[in-house]
Amino acid sequence: MASSRFDIAKKIEVEGSKELQRIVKKVLTEEELSKEEIIYILSLERGEKDRELLFEFSNAIRKDYVGEMFFIKGVIEFSNYCRKNCDYCGIRAANKIPRYRMSEKEIIEIAKTMLPIGVDTIILQSGEDPYYDIEKLERIVSRIKKETHLPVSLSIGERPKTEYLKLKAAGASKTLLKHETMNRKIFESVHPDDDYDKRIDLLLYTVSIGYIAGSGNIIGLPGQTIEDVADDVLFLRDSGVRMVGLGPFIPAKGTPLENHPYGDPELTLNTYAAVRLCIPKVFMPSTTALGTIDEDLQFEGFKVGCNVIMCNFTPEKYRKNYTIYSDKIKVDFFKTAKRMKDMGLKLNPRILKNLEEYKKVII
Ligand code: SAM
Ligand code: SF4
C-alpha cells in the first residue's frame, strides 16, 4: 500500500532539513503555512533532497485527502472569438487568426460522446464571445445536462454575475476563472481590458453562489517574482476555490509577449506541491501548458499533488485555431488514459473498459 502522509513525515524527520520538518508538522496539524514557508517550497531545485521529500509528502497528502482516483475532464473549445486583448493570449481580439464558432448542435453532439467513455466533467471553454448570449448558453448547458448528467464547467471568462447565476440554474456546477496573478501592477500591465478588483470580486461571487469554483495563475508573467507566486498560493487558499488550474506562461505568436521567455516548468511543479499542502482537498489538473513545454513533466504533476488532467475534445478543424499559445499540444483522451494506467494510477472503471475496446481497434 502507498505510504501515508505520516509515513513520509517520519522519513522527513530523518532525512529532511529543519525547515521542511517544520512545514510538514504544520501541515499535519492543519496549521496555515506562512508566506516564507511557501517561498521555501517554491525555491527548491531539481536534485535537492528536500524537493524529493516534499513531493513524496505532497503526493501523500493528495492521496490521504482526495483519494487514489485520478480524474479526466474533457474540454470543448467552442469559440476562439474574444473581445479582449490579454497580452499573453494568442486568441486575443487583435491577433489576426482564422476565427471559428461551433454551433449549439455541434457542441452538444461532442458532449454526448464524452459520457460513455468515462469523462468526469465537461468543460465549455471559449474566448469572451458575446455571440453566445445568455439564452444560447443556457440552452447549451441545460441540453448537455439533460443528455449526459455529467458536471458542466464554465471557462468563458468574465460575464455578468446574473449570467453566472442563470447558468447555475441551467445546470452548470463548476467554473474556472483564473485570477492570473495577485500582483496588481502585473495584472494591469497584461490586461488592457480588465479591472483587477472586478476580476477578484467576480471570482469570489462564483464561490459564494455555490459553484465548485476554480481559479489559478500563470507562472512567468513579465516582472513576476517568486514572492508573487507565493501570494497567488495564499490567495487561492483563502479564496474558497475548490479547483486550481495553474501553469507556465507560453509565448504566443503575434502577441505583445511573443518574445517573452517560457514560464519555469520546475517552479510550476513546486507550486503544485505548495497548493496541495495549503489546500489539501483541492482538485488540481496538471496542465496542458506544462505538457506543451515537456510532456513528461505534465505526467510528473501526478506525483507531486495533481489529481486531474484535461483532455481535448475540440474537433481538429477548430482545434488548430484555438492557439492561446504557440504549439499547444493536443492532450488526447485515450493516449492519456493509457499512459496513466501504465503509471499505475487509478482511473474510473468506465475509462478502463473503454481503453480495452480502444486497444482492440488500434492494435
Ligand atoms: N477566455 C476565458 C478566460 O480568459 O478565462 C477562458 C479561456 S482562456 C484561453 C483560459 C486560460 O488560458 C486563461 O485563464 C489563461 O490563464 C490561459 N492562457 C492564455 N494564454 C496563455 C499563455 N500564453 N500561456 C499560458 N496560459 C495562457
Ligand atoms: Fe480572451 Fe481569455 Fe485569451 Fe484573455 S485569456 S484574450 S479573455 S481568451
mmCIF file of C-alpha atoms and ligand atoms in Angstrom:
data_model
loop_
_atom_site.group_PDB
_atom_site.id
_atom_site.type_symbol
_atom_site.label_atom_id
_atom_site.label_comp_id
_atom_site.label_asym_id
_atom_site.label_seq_id
_atom_site.Cartn_x
_atom_site.Cartn_y
_atom_site.Cartn_z
ATOM 1 C CA MET A 1 0.000 0.000 0.000
ATOM 2 C CA ALA A 2 1.199 3.520 -0.793
ATOM 3 C CA SER A 3 2.707 5.442 2.123
ATOM 4 C CA SER A 4 0.537 7.796 4.135
ATOM 5 C CA ARG A 5 1.464 11.372 4.989
ATOM 6 C CA PHE A 6 2.524 10.163 8.442
ATOM 7 C CA ASP A 7 4.967 7.629 6.978
ATOM 8 C CA ILE A 8 6.546 10.302 4.787
ATOM 9 C CA ALA A 9 6.642 12.741 7.709
ATOM 10 C CA LYS A 10 8.681 10.175 9.675
ATOM 11 C CA LYS A 11 11.100 9.854 6.769
ATOM 12 C CA ILE A 12 11.409 13.655 6.603
ATOM 13 C CA GLU A 13 12.220 13.754 10.314
ATOM 14 C CA VAL A 14 15.330 11.722 9.498
ATOM 15 C CA GLU A 15 16.276 12.913 6.021
ATOM 16 C CA GLY A 16 14.784 16.395 5.632
ATOM 17 C CA SER A 17 16.041 19.845 6.600
ATOM 18 C CA LYS A 18 14.748 21.579 9.747
ATOM 19 C CA GLU A 19 12.759 23.969 7.537
ATOM 20 C CA LEU A 20 10.979 21.154 5.721
ATOM 21 C CA GLN A 21 10.334 19.366 9.027
ATOM 22 C CA ARG A 22 8.643 22.489 10.376
ATOM 23 C CA ILE A 23 6.488 22.819 7.236
ATOM 24 C CA VAL A 24 5.445 19.184 7.415
ATOM 25 C CA LYS A 25 4.499 19.439 11.100
ATOM 26 C CA LYS A 26 2.302 22.442 10.362
ATOM 27 C CA VAL A 27 0.562 20.648 7.505
ATOM 28 C CA LEU A 28 -0.058 17.586 9.697
ATOM 29 C CA THR A 29 -1.699 19.747 12.351
ATOM 30 C CA GLU A 30 -3.582 21.737 9.680
ATOM 31 C CA GLU A 31 -1.860 24.974 10.616
ATOM 32 C CA GLU A 32 -1.556 27.580 7.872
ATOM 33 C CA LEU A 33 1.835 27.933 6.198
ATOM 34 C CA SER A 34 3.437 31.370 6.207
ATOM 35 C CA LYS A 35 4.469 33.188 3.047
ATOM 36 C CA GLU A 36 8.143 32.495 3.904
ATOM 37 C CA GLU A 37 7.440 28.776 4.166
ATOM 38 C CA ILE A 38 5.693 28.800 0.801
ATOM 39 C CA ILE A 39 8.650 30.661 -0.700
ATOM 40 C CA TYR A 40 10.941 27.931 0.705
ATOM 41 C CA ILE A 41 8.882 25.298 -1.136
ATOM 42 C CA LEU A 42 8.813 27.316 -4.351
ATOM 43 C CA SER A 43 12.583 27.864 -4.278
ATOM 44 C CA LEU A 44 13.623 24.206 -4.130
ATOM 45 C CA GLU A 45 15.553 22.990 -7.134
ATOM 46 C CA ARG A 46 15.589 19.727 -9.071
ATOM 47 C CA GLY A 47 18.069 17.325 -7.467
ATOM 48 C CA GLU A 48 17.697 18.738 -3.946
ATOM 49 C CA LYS A 49 16.852 16.104 -1.331
ATOM 50 C CA ASP A 50 14.235 18.353 0.295
ATOM 51 C CA ARG A 51 12.426 18.679 -3.012
ATOM 52 C CA GLU A 52 12.174 14.910 -3.474
ATOM 53 C CA LEU A 53 10.879 14.565 0.069
ATOM 54 C CA LEU A 54 8.452 17.445 -0.383
ATOM 55 C CA PHE A 55 6.985 15.818 -3.496
ATOM 56 C CA GLU A 56 6.589 12.483 -1.703
ATOM 57 C CA PHE A 57 4.758 14.340 1.046
ATOM 58 C CA SER A 58 2.500 16.403 -1.245
ATOM 59 C CA ASN A 59 1.645 13.243 -3.176
ATOM 60 C CA ALA A 60 0.719 11.500 0.092
ATOM 61 C CA ILE A 61 -1.431 14.490 1.111
ATOM 62 C CA ARG A 62 -3.252 14.192 -2.209
ATOM 63 C CA LYS A 63 -3.869 10.502 -1.620
ATOM 64 C CA ASP A 64 -4.949 10.910 2.017
ATOM 65 C CA TYR A 65 -7.314 13.833 1.400
ATOM 66 C CA VAL A 66 -8.820 13.231 -2.051
ATOM 67 C CA GLY A 67 -8.101 9.556 -2.608
ATOM 68 C CA GLU A 68 -6.378 7.290 -5.096
ATOM 69 C CA MET A 69 -8.580 8.151 -8.063
ATOM 70 C CA PHE A 70 -7.373 10.419 -10.877
ATOM 71 C CA PHE A 71 -9.899 12.303 -12.973
ATOM 72 C CA ILE A 72 -10.031 13.033 -16.676
ATOM 73 C CA LYS A 73 -12.032 16.058 -17.724
ATOM 74 C CA GLY A 74 -12.931 16.866 -21.316
ATOM 75 C CA VAL A 75 -12.701 20.343 -22.763
ATOM 76 C CA ILE A 76 -14.652 21.672 -25.748
ATOM 77 C CA GLU A 77 -13.152 24.915 -27.030
ATOM 78 C CA PHE A 78 -16.329 26.101 -28.693
ATOM 79 C CA SER A 79 -15.255 29.553 -29.909
ATOM 80 C CA ASN A 80 -11.942 31.341 -30.439
ATOM 81 C CA TYR A 81 -13.556 34.751 -30.839
ATOM 82 C CA CYS A 82 -12.583 37.044 -27.990
ATOM 83 C CA ARG A 83 -13.415 40.646 -27.315
ATOM 84 C CA LYS A 84 -10.419 41.084 -25.024
ATOM 85 C CA ASN A 85 -6.730 41.633 -25.546
ATOM 86 C CA CYS A 86 -4.840 39.898 -22.748
ATOM 87 C CA ASP A 87 -1.198 40.481 -23.723
ATOM 88 C CA TYR A 88 -0.215 36.836 -23.329
ATOM 89 C CA CYS A 89 -3.024 35.187 -25.264
ATOM 90 C CA GLY A 90 -2.855 34.064 -28.882
ATOM 91 C CA ILE A 91 -6.618 34.389 -29.470
ATOM 92 C CA ARG A 92 -6.770 37.999 -28.214
ATOM 93 C CA ALA A 93 -9.044 40.173 -30.353
ATOM 94 C CA ALA A 94 -6.211 41.992 -32.133
ATOM 95 C CA ASN A 95 -4.451 38.809 -33.255
ATOM 96 C CA LYS A 96 -5.078 38.005 -36.905
ATOM 97 C CA ILE A 97 -6.020 34.336 -36.814
ATOM 98 C CA PRO A 98 -8.799 32.371 -38.508
ATOM 99 C CA ARG A 99 -11.816 32.523 -36.186
ATOM 100 C CA TYR A 100 -14.489 29.881 -35.599
ATOM 101 C CA ARG A 101 -17.648 29.340 -33.618
ATOM 102 C CA MET A 102 -19.229 25.949 -33.042
ATOM 103 C CA SER A 103 -22.986 25.555 -33.403
ATOM 104 C CA GLU A 104 -25.095 24.539 -30.418
ATOM 105 C CA LYS A 105 -25.745 21.211 -32.136
ATOM 106 C CA GLU A 106 -22.027 20.537 -32.645
ATOM 107 C CA ILE A 107 -21.229 21.312 -29.020
ATOM 108 C CA ILE A 108 -23.953 19.028 -27.710
ATOM 109 C CA GLU A 109 -23.040 16.178 -30.083
ATOM 110 C CA ILE A 110 -19.439 16.261 -28.830
ATOM 111 C CA ALA A 111 -20.553 16.405 -25.209
ATOM 112 C CA LYS A 112 -22.656 13.282 -25.783
ATOM 113 C CA THR A 113 -19.584 11.315 -26.899
ATOM 114 C CA MET A 114 -17.865 12.067 -23.590
ATOM 115 C CA LEU A 115 -20.308 10.271 -21.305
ATOM 116 C CA PRO A 116 -19.824 6.639 -22.427
ATOM 117 C CA ILE A 117 -16.031 6.778 -22.374
ATOM 118 C CA GLY A 118 -15.820 7.905 -18.754
ATOM 119 C CA VAL A 119 -15.080 11.628 -18.911
ATOM 120 C CA ASP A 120 -15.613 13.092 -15.451
ATOM 121 C CA THR A 121 -16.611 16.689 -16.263
ATOM 122 C CA ILE A 122 -17.420 18.591 -19.450
ATOM 123 C CA ILE A 123 -15.597 21.913 -19.645
ATOM 124 C CA LEU A 124 -17.016 24.522 -22.004
ATOM 125 C CA GLN A 125 -14.229 26.937 -22.860
ATOM 126 C CA SER A 126 -14.025 29.940 -25.186
ATOM 127 C CA GLY A 127 -12.767 33.449 -25.628
ATOM 128 C CA GLU A 128 -15.069 36.107 -24.262
ATOM 129 C CA ASP A 129 -17.545 35.879 -27.086
ATOM 130 C CA PRO A 130 -20.805 37.834 -26.740
ATOM 131 C CA TYR A 131 -22.247 35.950 -29.754
ATOM 132 C CA TYR A 132 -23.149 33.274 -27.203
ATOM 133 C CA ASP A 133 -25.691 35.292 -25.296
ATOM 134 C CA ILE A 134 -27.187 34.042 -22.077
ATOM 135 C CA GLU A 135 -30.117 32.321 -23.827
ATOM 136 C CA LYS A 136 -27.744 30.350 -26.067
ATOM 137 C CA LEU A 137 -25.503 29.407 -23.147
ATOM 138 C CA GLU A 138 -28.471 28.354 -21.013
ATOM 139 C CA ARG A 139 -29.736 26.147 -23.839
ATOM 140 C CA ILE A 140 -26.310 24.554 -24.343
ATOM 141 C CA VAL A 141 -25.758 23.886 -20.637
ATOM 142 C CA SER A 142 -29.223 22.503 -19.992
ATOM 143 C CA ARG A 143 -29.153 20.251 -23.083
ATOM 144 C CA ILE A 144 -25.759 18.846 -22.092
ATOM 145 C CA LYS A 145 -27.022 18.215 -18.558
ATOM 146 C CA LYS A 146 -30.141 16.531 -19.858
ATOM 147 C CA GLU A 147 -28.247 14.323 -22.319
ATOM 148 C CA THR A 148 -25.237 13.396 -20.167
ATOM 149 C CA HIS A 149 -25.915 14.166 -16.482
ATOM 150 C CA LEU A 150 -22.212 14.982 -16.250
ATOM 151 C CA PRO A 151 -20.984 18.017 -14.323
ATOM 152 C CA VAL A 152 -20.639 21.039 -16.615
ATOM 153 C CA SER A 153 -17.844 23.517 -16.002
ATOM 154 C CA LEU A 154 -17.707 27.035 -17.446
ATOM 155 C CA SER A 155 -14.456 28.602 -18.620
ATOM 156 C CA ILE A 156 -15.880 31.525 -20.580
ATOM 157 C CA GLY A 157 -14.254 34.494 -18.872
ATOM 158 C CA GLU A 158 -15.998 37.418 -17.242
ATOM 159 C CA ARG A 159 -19.767 37.506 -17.676
ATOM 160 C CA PRO A 160 -22.266 39.500 -15.606
ATOM 161 C CA LYS A 161 -23.000 37.996 -12.196
ATOM 162 C CA THR A 162 -26.638 37.489 -13.190
ATOM 163 C CA GLU A 163 -25.463 35.238 -16.015
ATOM 164 C CA TYR A 164 -23.347 33.077 -13.712
ATOM 165 C CA LEU A 165 -26.447 32.725 -11.550
ATOM 166 C CA LYS A 166 -28.665 31.792 -14.502
ATOM 167 C CA LEU A 167 -26.144 29.289 -15.815
ATOM 168 C CA LYS A 168 -26.050 27.630 -12.429
ATOM 169 C CA ALA A 169 -29.820 27.279 -12.561
ATOM 170 C CA ALA A 170 -29.439 25.834 -16.076
ATOM 171 C CA GLY A 171 -27.218 23.068 -14.664
ATOM 172 C CA ALA A 172 -23.607 24.267 -14.631
ATOM 173 C CA SER A 173 -21.896 23.337 -11.371
ATOM 174 C CA LYS A 174 -18.259 24.348 -11.842
ATOM 175 C CA THR A 175 -16.416 27.440 -13.040
ATOM 176 C CA LEU A 176 -12.860 28.301 -13.948
ATOM 177 C CA LEU A 177 -11.958 31.963 -13.796
ATOM 178 C CA LYS A 178 -8.270 32.474 -13.158
ATOM 179 C CA HIS A 179 -7.055 35.469 -11.226
ATOM 180 C CA GLU A 180 -3.877 35.066 -13.358
ATOM 181 C CA THR A 181 -1.678 36.963 -10.869
ATOM 182 C CA MET A 182 -2.264 38.612 -7.496
ATOM 183 C CA ASN A 183 0.279 41.292 -8.322
ATOM 184 C CA ARG A 184 -1.958 44.245 -9.194
ATOM 185 C CA LYS A 185 0.685 46.027 -11.273
ATOM 186 C CA ILE A 186 1.437 42.962 -13.366
ATOM 187 C CA PHE A 187 -2.272 42.152 -13.721
ATOM 188 C CA GLU A 188 -2.955 45.648 -15.001
ATOM 189 C CA SER A 189 0.032 45.677 -17.328
ATOM 190 C CA VAL A 190 -1.032 42.486 -19.183
ATOM 191 C CA HIS A 191 -4.815 43.020 -19.109
ATOM 192 C CA PRO A 192 -5.669 46.200 -21.003
ATOM 193 C CA ASP A 193 -9.415 45.476 -20.753
ATOM 194 C CA ASP A 194 -9.689 44.100 -17.233
ATOM 195 C CA ASP A 195 -10.105 45.525 -13.782
ATOM 196 C CA TYR A 196 -8.203 43.688 -11.037
ATOM 197 C CA ASP A 197 -10.804 44.246 -8.308
ATOM 198 C CA LYS A 198 -13.664 43.292 -10.616
ATOM 199 C CA ARG A 199 -11.959 40.001 -11.507
ATOM 200 C CA ILE A 200 -11.411 39.068 -7.862
ATOM 201 C CA ASP A 201 -14.929 40.166 -6.936
ATOM 202 C CA LEU A 202 -16.471 38.032 -9.699
ATOM 203 C CA LEU A 203 -14.357 35.054 -8.746
ATOM 204 C CA LEU A 204 -15.416 35.309 -5.110
ATOM 205 C CA TYR A 205 -19.001 35.675 -6.290
ATOM 206 C CA THR A 206 -18.805 32.340 -8.126
ATOM 207 C CA VAL A 207 -17.618 30.793 -4.851
ATOM 208 C CA SER A 208 -20.380 32.497 -2.855
ATOM 209 C CA ILE A 209 -23.276 31.284 -5.008
ATOM 210 C CA GLY A 210 -22.228 27.671 -4.589
ATOM 211 C CA TYR A 211 -20.282 26.814 -7.700
ATOM 212 C CA ILE A 212 -17.409 24.406 -7.277
ATOM 213 C CA ALA A 213 -15.252 27.314 -8.275
ATOM 214 C CA GLY A 214 -11.791 27.234 -9.753
ATOM 215 C CA SER A 215 -9.067 29.782 -10.196
ATOM 216 C CA GLY A 216 -5.355 29.852 -10.870
ATOM 217 C CA ASN A 217 -2.370 31.768 -12.047
ATOM 218 C CA ILE A 218 0.151 31.978 -14.834
ATOM 219 C CA ILE A 219 3.753 31.370 -13.862
ATOM 220 C CA GLY A 220 6.321 33.534 -15.619
ATOM 221 C CA LEU A 221 4.484 36.752 -16.453
ATOM 222 C CA PRO A 222 6.821 39.734 -17.039
ATOM 223 C CA GLY A 223 8.229 41.137 -13.798
ATOM 224 C CA GLN A 224 6.837 38.308 -11.650
ATOM 225 C CA THR A 225 8.893 37.155 -8.666
ATOM 226 C CA ILE A 226 8.731 34.069 -6.504
ATOM 227 C CA GLU A 227 7.103 36.227 -3.805
ATOM 228 C CA ASP A 228 4.302 36.991 -6.273
ATOM 229 C CA VAL A 229 3.736 33.272 -6.860
ATOM 230 C CA ALA A 230 3.616 32.738 -3.081
ATOM 231 C CA ASP A 231 0.913 35.451 -2.945
ATOM 232 C CA ASP A 232 -1.006 33.537 -5.612
ATOM 233 C CA VAL A 233 -0.884 30.387 -3.477
ATOM 234 C CA LEU A 234 -2.037 32.292 -0.391
ATOM 235 C CA PHE A 235 -4.885 33.883 -2.308
ATOM 236 C CA LEU A 236 -6.012 30.530 -3.697
ATOM 237 C CA ARG A 237 -6.019 29.099 -0.168
ATOM 238 C CA ASP A 238 -8.062 31.972 1.259
ATOM 239 C CA SER A 239 -10.493 32.416 -1.630
ATOM 240 C CA GLY A 240 -12.567 29.288 -1.056
ATOM 241 C CA VAL A 241 -11.924 27.836 -4.511
ATOM 242 C CA ARG A 242 -12.027 24.063 -4.724
ATOM 243 C CA MET A 243 -10.217 23.725 -8.046
ATOM 244 C CA VAL A 244 -6.890 25.229 -9.037
ATOM 245 C CA GLY A 245 -5.573 25.368 -12.596
ATOM 246 C CA LEU A 246 -2.129 26.870 -12.866
ATOM 247 C CA GLY A 247 0.544 26.593 -15.489
ATOM 248 C CA PRO A 248 3.602 28.208 -17.035
ATOM 249 C CA PHE A 249 3.389 31.109 -19.444
ATOM 250 C CA ILE A 250 3.960 30.035 -23.046
ATOM 251 C CA PRO A 251 4.688 32.668 -25.680
ATOM 252 C CA ALA A 252 2.045 33.034 -28.387
ATOM 253 C CA LYS A 253 2.894 34.295 -31.875
ATOM 254 C CA GLY A 254 1.566 37.724 -32.781
ATOM 255 C CA THR A 255 1.081 38.871 -29.164
ATOM 256 C CA PRO A 256 2.925 41.605 -27.252
ATOM 257 C CA LEU A 257 4.602 38.844 -25.229
ATOM 258 C CA GLU A 258 5.649 36.668 -28.159
ATOM 259 C CA ASN A 259 9.344 37.097 -27.267
ATOM 260 C CA HIS A 260 8.960 36.784 -23.520
ATOM 261 C CA PRO A 261 10.574 33.570 -22.160
ATOM 262 C CA TYR A 262 8.594 30.481 -21.142
ATOM 263 C CA GLY A 263 7.481 30.184 -17.540
ATOM 264 C CA ASP A 264 9.590 27.851 -15.427
ATOM 265 C CA PRO A 265 8.199 24.287 -15.525
ATOM 266 C CA GLU A 266 10.123 23.274 -12.391
ATOM 267 C CA LEU A 267 8.645 26.198 -10.456
ATOM 268 C CA THR A 268 5.253 25.046 -11.749
ATOM 269 C CA LEU A 269 5.772 21.616 -10.146
ATOM 270 C CA ASN A 270 6.841 23.260 -6.875
ATOM 271 C CA THR A 271 3.712 25.406 -6.997
ATOM 272 C CA TYR A 272 1.521 22.315 -7.429
ATOM 273 C CA ALA A 273 3.108 20.868 -4.298
ATOM 274 C CA ALA A 274 2.639 24.130 -2.380
ATOM 275 C CA VAL A 275 -1.032 24.350 -3.382
ATOM 276 C CA ARG A 276 -1.617 20.739 -2.321
ATOM 277 C CA LEU A 277 -0.139 21.447 1.115
ATOM 278 C CA CYS A 278 -2.180 24.637 1.529
ATOM 279 C CA ILE A 279 -5.482 23.267 0.140
ATOM 280 C CA PRO A 280 -5.302 19.513 0.763
ATOM 281 C CA LYS A 281 -8.720 18.753 -0.765
ATOM 282 C CA VAL A 282 -8.187 20.758 -3.941
ATOM 283 C CA PHE A 283 -8.905 19.330 -7.393
ATOM 284 C CA MET A 284 -5.909 20.306 -9.455
ATOM 285 C CA PRO A 285 -5.037 19.475 -13.057
ATOM 286 C CA SER A 286 -1.536 19.024 -14.309
ATOM 287 C CA THR A 287 -1.971 21.498 -17.122
ATOM 288 C CA THR A 288 -1.639 21.389 -20.906
ATOM 289 C CA ALA A 289 0.692 24.403 -20.723
ATOM 290 C CA LEU A 290 3.141 22.343 -18.674
ATOM 291 C CA GLY A 291 2.742 19.448 -21.132
ATOM 292 C CA THR A 292 3.452 21.813 -24.022
ATOM 293 C CA ILE A 293 6.880 22.576 -22.548
ATOM 294 C CA ASP A 294 7.577 18.947 -21.612
ATOM 295 C CA GLU A 295 5.032 16.127 -21.927
ATOM 296 C CA ASP A 296 6.820 14.018 -19.304
ATOM 297 C CA LEU A 297 6.655 16.835 -16.771
ATOM 298 C CA GLN A 298 2.877 17.010 -17.160
ATOM 299 C CA PHE A 299 2.711 13.397 -16.002
ATOM 300 C CA GLU A 300 5.187 14.162 -13.241
ATOM 301 C CA GLY A 301 2.495 16.535 -11.961
ATOM 302 C CA PHE A 302 0.569 13.440 -10.816
ATOM 303 C CA LYS A 303 3.439 12.582 -8.465
ATOM 304 C CA VAL A 304 3.550 15.951 -6.734
ATOM 305 C CA GLY A 305 -0.095 16.598 -5.896
ATOM 306 C CA CYS A 306 -2.176 16.926 -9.079
ATOM 307 C CA ASN A 307 -5.167 14.607 -9.499
ATOM 308 C CA VAL A 308 -6.825 15.811 -12.702
ATOM 309 C CA ILE A 309 -5.985 16.169 -16.385
ATOM 310 C CA MET A 310 -7.930 17.984 -19.082
ATOM 311 C CA CYS A 311 -8.224 16.199 -22.413
ATOM 312 C CA ASN A 312 -9.166 17.923 -25.610
ATOM 313 C CA PHE A 313 -12.386 17.128 -27.477
ATOM 314 C CA THR A 314 -12.384 20.088 -29.858
ATOM 315 C CA PRO A 315 -12.670 18.822 -33.468
ATOM 316 C CA GLU A 316 -9.329 19.080 -35.262
ATOM 317 C CA LYS A 317 -10.558 21.637 -37.841
ATOM 318 C CA TYR A 318 -11.262 24.047 -34.970
ATOM 319 C CA ARG A 319 -8.580 22.990 -32.500
ATOM 320 C CA LYS A 320 -5.750 24.078 -34.796
ATOM 321 C CA ASN A 321 -7.043 27.643 -34.457
ATOM 322 C CA TYR A 322 -7.530 27.617 -30.681
ATOM 323 C CA THR A 323 -3.980 28.876 -30.388
ATOM 324 C CA ILE A 324 -3.951 30.532 -26.976
ATOM 325 C CA TYR A 325 -0.222 29.846 -27.135
ATOM 326 C CA SER A 326 2.027 28.504 -29.867
ATOM 327 C CA ASP A 327 2.496 24.760 -30.454
ATOM 328 C CA LYS A 328 -0.213 23.904 -27.893
ATOM 329 C CA ILE A 329 -0.242 20.114 -27.663
ATOM 330 C CA LYS A 330 -3.349 18.007 -28.006
ATOM 331 C CA VAL A 331 -3.944 16.075 -24.794
ATOM 332 C CA ASP A 332 -5.681 13.052 -26.291
ATOM 333 C CA PHE A 333 -8.138 11.140 -24.123
ATOM 334 C CA PHE A 334 -7.150 7.544 -24.877
ATOM 335 C CA LYS A 335 -3.419 8.206 -25.147
ATOM 336 C CA THR A 336 -3.535 9.967 -21.793
ATOM 337 C CA ALA A 337 -5.677 7.312 -20.134
ATOM 338 C CA LYS A 338 -3.306 4.599 -21.336
ATOM 339 C CA ARG A 339 -0.246 6.385 -20.023
ATOM 340 C CA MET A 340 -1.931 6.991 -16.672
ATOM 341 C CA LYS A 341 -2.928 3.356 -16.447
ATOM 342 C CA ASP A 342 0.635 2.289 -17.285
ATOM 343 C CA MET A 343 1.859 4.565 -14.478
ATOM 344 C CA GLY A 344 -0.355 2.587 -12.091
ATOM 345 C CA LEU A 345 -2.739 5.489 -11.469
ATOM 346 C CA LYS A 346 -6.295 4.577 -10.564
ATOM 347 C CA LEU A 347 -8.898 5.574 -13.162
ATOM 348 C CA ASN A 348 -12.628 5.065 -13.159
ATOM 349 C CA PRO A 349 -13.748 1.627 -14.404
ATOM 350 C CA ARG A 350 -15.631 3.095 -17.350
ATOM 351 C CA ILE A 351 -12.407 4.592 -18.681
ATOM 352 C CA LEU A 352 -10.553 1.307 -18.207
ATOM 353 C CA LYS A 353 -13.229 -0.653 -20.045
ATOM 354 C CA ASN A 354 -13.145 1.773 -22.948
ATOM 355 C CA LEU A 355 -9.382 1.658 -23.022
ATOM 356 C CA GLU A 356 -9.599 -2.101 -23.632
ATOM 357 C CA GLU A 357 -12.054 -1.517 -26.513
ATOM 358 C CA TYR A 358 -9.812 1.210 -27.914
ATOM 359 C CA LYS A 359 -6.768 -1.086 -27.821
ATOM 360 C CA LYS A 360 -8.702 -3.739 -29.785
ATOM 361 C CA VAL A 361 -9.317 -1.185 -32.529
ATOM 362 C CA ILE A 362 -5.827 0.270 -32.792
ATOM 363 C CA ILE A 363 -3.669 -2.843 -32.290
HETATM 364 N N1 SAM B 1 -11.414 33.491 -22.041
HETATM 365 C C1 SAM B 1 -11.566 32.781 -20.834
HETATM 366 C C2 SAM B 1 -10.705 33.349 -19.751
HETATM 367 O O1 SAM B 1 -9.799 34.129 -20.045
HETATM 368 O O2 SAM B 1 -10.949 32.999 -18.588
HETATM 369 C C3 SAM B 1 -11.294 31.298 -20.973
HETATM 370 C C4 SAM B 1 -10.295 30.876 -21.995
HETATM 371 S S1 SAM B 1 -8.644 31.425 -21.647
HETATM 372 C C5 SAM B 1 -7.820 30.947 -23.119
HETATM 373 C C6 SAM B 1 -8.123 30.217 -20.438
HETATM 374 C C7 SAM B 1 -6.803 30.476 -19.780
HETATM 375 O O3 SAM B 1 -5.760 30.358 -20.714
HETATM 376 C C8 SAM B 1 -6.586 31.833 -19.165
HETATM 377 O O4 SAM B 1 -7.150 31.917 -17.894
HETATM 378 C C9 SAM B 1 -5.057 31.930 -19.145
HETATM 379 O O5 SAM B 1 -4.551 31.650 -17.844
HETATM 380 C C10 SAM B 1 -4.613 30.836 -20.082
HETATM 381 N N2 SAM B 1 -3.664 31.365 -21.093
HETATM 382 C C11 SAM B 1 -3.931 32.172 -22.135
HETATM 383 N N3 SAM B 1 -2.807 32.449 -22.817
HETATM 384 C C12 SAM B 1 -1.792 31.811 -22.186
HETATM 385 C C13 SAM B 1 -0.383 31.726 -22.421
HETATM 386 N N4 SAM B 1 0.190 32.370 -23.424
HETATM 387 N N5 SAM B 1 0.348 30.969 -21.574
HETATM 388 C C14 SAM B 1 -0.241 30.318 -20.541
HETATM 389 N N6 SAM B 1 -1.562 30.367 -20.275
HETATM 390 C C15 SAM B 1 -2.335 31.109 -21.094
HETATM 391 FE FE1 SF4 B 2 -9.690 36.319 -24.306
HETATM 392 FE FE2 SF4 B 2 -9.386 34.592 -22.240
HETATM 393 FE FE3 SF4 B 2 -7.446 34.959 -24.106
HETATM 394 FE FE4 SF4 B 2 -7.955 36.916 -22.384
HETATM 395 S S1 SF4 B 2 -7.165 34.832 -21.880
HETATM 396 S S2 SF4 B 2 -7.659 37.166 -24.604
HETATM 397 S S3 SF4 B 2 -10.161 36.716 -22.152
HETATM 398 S S4 SF4 B 2 -9.444 34.086 -24.437
#
